[in-house]
mmCIF file of C-alpha atoms in Angstrom:
data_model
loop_
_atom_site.group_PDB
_atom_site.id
_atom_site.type_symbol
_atom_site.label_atom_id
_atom_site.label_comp_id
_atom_site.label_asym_id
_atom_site.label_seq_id
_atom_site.Cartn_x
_atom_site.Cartn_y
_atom_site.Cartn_z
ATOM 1 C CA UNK F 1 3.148 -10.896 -33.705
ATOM 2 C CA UNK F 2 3.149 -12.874 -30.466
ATOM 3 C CA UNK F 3 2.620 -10.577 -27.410
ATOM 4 C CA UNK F 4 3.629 -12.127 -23.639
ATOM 5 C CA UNK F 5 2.105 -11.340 -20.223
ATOM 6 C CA UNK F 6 4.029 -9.387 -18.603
ATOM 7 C CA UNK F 7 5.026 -10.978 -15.258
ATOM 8 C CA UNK F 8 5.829 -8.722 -11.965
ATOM 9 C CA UNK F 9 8.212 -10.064 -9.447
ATOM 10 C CA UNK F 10 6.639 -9.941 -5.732
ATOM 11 C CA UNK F 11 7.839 -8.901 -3.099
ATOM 12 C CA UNK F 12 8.863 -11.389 -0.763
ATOM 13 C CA UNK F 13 6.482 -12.390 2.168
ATOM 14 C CA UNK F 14 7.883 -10.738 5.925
ATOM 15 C CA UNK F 15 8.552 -6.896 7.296
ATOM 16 C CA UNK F 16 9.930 -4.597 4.309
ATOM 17 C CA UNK F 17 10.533 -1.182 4.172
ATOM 18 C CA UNK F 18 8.253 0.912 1.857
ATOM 19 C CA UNK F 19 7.798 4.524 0.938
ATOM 20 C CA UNK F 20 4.526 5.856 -0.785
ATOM 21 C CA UNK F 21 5.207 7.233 -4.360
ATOM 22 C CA UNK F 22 1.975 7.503 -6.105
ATOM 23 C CA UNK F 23 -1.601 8.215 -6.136
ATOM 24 C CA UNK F 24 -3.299 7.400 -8.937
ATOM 25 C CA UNK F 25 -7.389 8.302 -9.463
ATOM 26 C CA UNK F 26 -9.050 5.350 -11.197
ATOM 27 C CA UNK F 27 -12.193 7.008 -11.215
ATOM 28 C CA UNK F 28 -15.488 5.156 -11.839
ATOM 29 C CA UNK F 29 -14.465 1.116 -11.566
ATOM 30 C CA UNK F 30 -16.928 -2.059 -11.761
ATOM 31 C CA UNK F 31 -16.754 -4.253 -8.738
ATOM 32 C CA UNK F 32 -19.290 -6.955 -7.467
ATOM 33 C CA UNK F 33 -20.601 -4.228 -5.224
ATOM 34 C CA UNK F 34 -21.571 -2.066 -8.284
ATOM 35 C CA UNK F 35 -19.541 1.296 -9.848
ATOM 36 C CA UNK F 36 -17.524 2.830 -7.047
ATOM 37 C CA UNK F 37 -15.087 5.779 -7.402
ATOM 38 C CA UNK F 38 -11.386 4.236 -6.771
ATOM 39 C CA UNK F 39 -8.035 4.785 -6.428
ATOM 40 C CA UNK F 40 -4.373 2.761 -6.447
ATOM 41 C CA UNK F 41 -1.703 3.796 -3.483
ATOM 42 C CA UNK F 42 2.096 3.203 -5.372
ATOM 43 C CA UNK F 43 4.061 1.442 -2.936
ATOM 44 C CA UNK F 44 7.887 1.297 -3.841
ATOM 45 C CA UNK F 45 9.436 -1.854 -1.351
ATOM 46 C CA UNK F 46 12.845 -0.125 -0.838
ATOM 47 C CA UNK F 47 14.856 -3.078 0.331
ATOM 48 C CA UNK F 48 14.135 -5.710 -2.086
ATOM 49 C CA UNK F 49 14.863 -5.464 -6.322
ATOM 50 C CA UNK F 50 13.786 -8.008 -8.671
ATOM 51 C CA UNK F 51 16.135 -10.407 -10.053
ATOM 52 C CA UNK F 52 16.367 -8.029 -13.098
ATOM 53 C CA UNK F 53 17.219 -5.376 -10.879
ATOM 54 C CA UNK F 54 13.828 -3.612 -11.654
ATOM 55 C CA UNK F 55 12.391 -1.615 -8.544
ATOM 56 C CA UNK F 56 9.447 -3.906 -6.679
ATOM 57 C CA UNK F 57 6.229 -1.974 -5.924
ATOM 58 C CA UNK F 58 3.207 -3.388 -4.212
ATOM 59 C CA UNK F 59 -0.581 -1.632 -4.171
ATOM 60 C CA UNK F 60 -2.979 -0.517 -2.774
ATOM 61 C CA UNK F 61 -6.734 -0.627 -4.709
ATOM 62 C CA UNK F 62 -9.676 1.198 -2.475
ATOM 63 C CA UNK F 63 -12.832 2.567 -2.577
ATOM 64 C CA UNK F 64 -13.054 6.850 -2.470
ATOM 65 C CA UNK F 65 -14.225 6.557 0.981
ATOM 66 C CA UNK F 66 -12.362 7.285 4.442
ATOM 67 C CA UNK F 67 -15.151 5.756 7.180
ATOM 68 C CA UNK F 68 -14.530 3.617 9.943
ATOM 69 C CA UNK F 69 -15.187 0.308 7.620
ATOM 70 C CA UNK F 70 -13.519 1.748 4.888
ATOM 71 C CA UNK F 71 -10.331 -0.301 3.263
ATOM 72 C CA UNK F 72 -8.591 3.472 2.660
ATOM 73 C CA UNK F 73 -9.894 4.649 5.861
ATOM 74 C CA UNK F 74 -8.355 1.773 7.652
ATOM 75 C CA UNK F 75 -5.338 1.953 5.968
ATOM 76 C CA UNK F 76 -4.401 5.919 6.390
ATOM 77 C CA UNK F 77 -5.800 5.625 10.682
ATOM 78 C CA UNK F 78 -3.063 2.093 10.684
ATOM 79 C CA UNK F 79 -0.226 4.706 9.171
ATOM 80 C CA UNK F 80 -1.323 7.489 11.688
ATOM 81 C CA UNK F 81 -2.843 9.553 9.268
ATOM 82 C CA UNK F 82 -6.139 11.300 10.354
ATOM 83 C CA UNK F 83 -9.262 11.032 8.161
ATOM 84 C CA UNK F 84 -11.135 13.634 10.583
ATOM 85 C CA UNK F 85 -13.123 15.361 8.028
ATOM 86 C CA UNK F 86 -10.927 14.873 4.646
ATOM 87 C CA UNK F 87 -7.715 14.157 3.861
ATOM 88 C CA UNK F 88 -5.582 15.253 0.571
ATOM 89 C CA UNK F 89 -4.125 11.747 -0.741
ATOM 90 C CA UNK F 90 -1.326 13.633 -2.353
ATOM 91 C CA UNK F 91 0.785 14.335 0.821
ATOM 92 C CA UNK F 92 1.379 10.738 1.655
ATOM 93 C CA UNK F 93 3.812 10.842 -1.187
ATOM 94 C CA UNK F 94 6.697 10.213 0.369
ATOM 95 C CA UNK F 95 5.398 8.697 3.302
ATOM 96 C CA UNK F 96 7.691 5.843 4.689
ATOM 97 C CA UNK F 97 6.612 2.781 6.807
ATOM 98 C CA UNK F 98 7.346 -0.612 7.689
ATOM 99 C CA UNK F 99 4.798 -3.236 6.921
ATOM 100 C CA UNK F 100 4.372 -7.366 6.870
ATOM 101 C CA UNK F 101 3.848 -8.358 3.419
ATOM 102 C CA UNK F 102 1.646 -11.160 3.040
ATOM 103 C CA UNK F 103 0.841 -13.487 -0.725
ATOM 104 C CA UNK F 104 -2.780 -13.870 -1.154
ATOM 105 C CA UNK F 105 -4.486 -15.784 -4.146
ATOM 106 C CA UNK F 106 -7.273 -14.385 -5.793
ATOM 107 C CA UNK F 107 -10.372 -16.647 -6.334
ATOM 108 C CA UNK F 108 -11.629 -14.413 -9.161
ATOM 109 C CA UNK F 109 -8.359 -15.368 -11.798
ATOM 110 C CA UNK F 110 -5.989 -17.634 -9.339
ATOM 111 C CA UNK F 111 -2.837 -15.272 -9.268
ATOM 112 C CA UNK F 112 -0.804 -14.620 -6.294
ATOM 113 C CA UNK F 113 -0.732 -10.985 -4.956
ATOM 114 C CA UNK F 114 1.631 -9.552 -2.252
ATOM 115 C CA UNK F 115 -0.842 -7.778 -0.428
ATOM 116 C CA UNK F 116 0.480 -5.342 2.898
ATOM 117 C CA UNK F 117 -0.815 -7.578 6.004
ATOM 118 C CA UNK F 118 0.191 -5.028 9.361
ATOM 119 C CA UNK F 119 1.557 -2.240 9.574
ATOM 120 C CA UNK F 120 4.677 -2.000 12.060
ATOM 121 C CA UNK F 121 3.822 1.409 14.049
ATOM 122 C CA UNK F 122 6.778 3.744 14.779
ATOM 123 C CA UNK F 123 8.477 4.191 17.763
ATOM 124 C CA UNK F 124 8.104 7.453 19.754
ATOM 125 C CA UNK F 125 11.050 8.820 20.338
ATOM 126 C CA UNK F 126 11.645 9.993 24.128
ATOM 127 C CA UNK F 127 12.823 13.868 24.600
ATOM 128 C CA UNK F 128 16.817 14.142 25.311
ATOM 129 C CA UNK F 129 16.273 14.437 28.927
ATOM 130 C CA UNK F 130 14.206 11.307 29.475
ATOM 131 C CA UNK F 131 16.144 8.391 30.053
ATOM 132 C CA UNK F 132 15.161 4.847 29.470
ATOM 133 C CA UNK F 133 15.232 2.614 32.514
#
């Protein structure tokens, strides 16, 4: 029986559109820092398909932890969520944003990742009766 990597198409490097469409608990994961709790954000890029016409998702792995230093802290303050106190990961299902995809390779095994870069903050909208000058 001969049994092939699978191999996931990236998403392309520049500003996509994404939406949020998982959370998934790891729980207890070896790192170089020791066991930390963990979890993987499901990122669906909604204007690009593979070349098979499969969807193309990017990810986000972090650490259970929502300080200032934090790589899920960071990331839920850059999409304006507020990690006063706690947050429940399960209502940024859904969530839609812009970002700038970026390909990183990883020292550790030498594959290329498409990794979100910045996030591209909304616009506020102006009330009906302000007019732009």
């Amino acid at each position: 029986m001969i049994i092939t990597e699978k191999v996931y198409e990236l998403a392309t490097e520049g500003i996509h559109s994404l939406q949020i469409t998982k959370v998934e608990d790891l729980g207890l994961v070896e790192g170089i820092h020791g066991a930390r709790e963990k979890v993987r954000i499901h990122i669906l890029v909604t204007d690009q398909k593979a070349t098979d016409g499969e969807a193309v998702n990017v990810f986000v792995n972090a650490s259970k932890s929502i300080g200032e230093k934090a790589t899920l802290g960071k990331f839920l303050r850059s999409l304006g969520f507020s990690t006063k106190g706690q947050i429940d990961l399960d209502e940024m299902i859904g969530f839609k944003f812009q970002a700038v995809i970026e390909h990183n390779v990883s020292t550790a095994n030498g594959k290329t990742y498409a990794n979100i870069g910045s996030i591209i903050k909304s616009r506020k909208t102006l009330p009906a009766e302000v007019e732009a000058v």
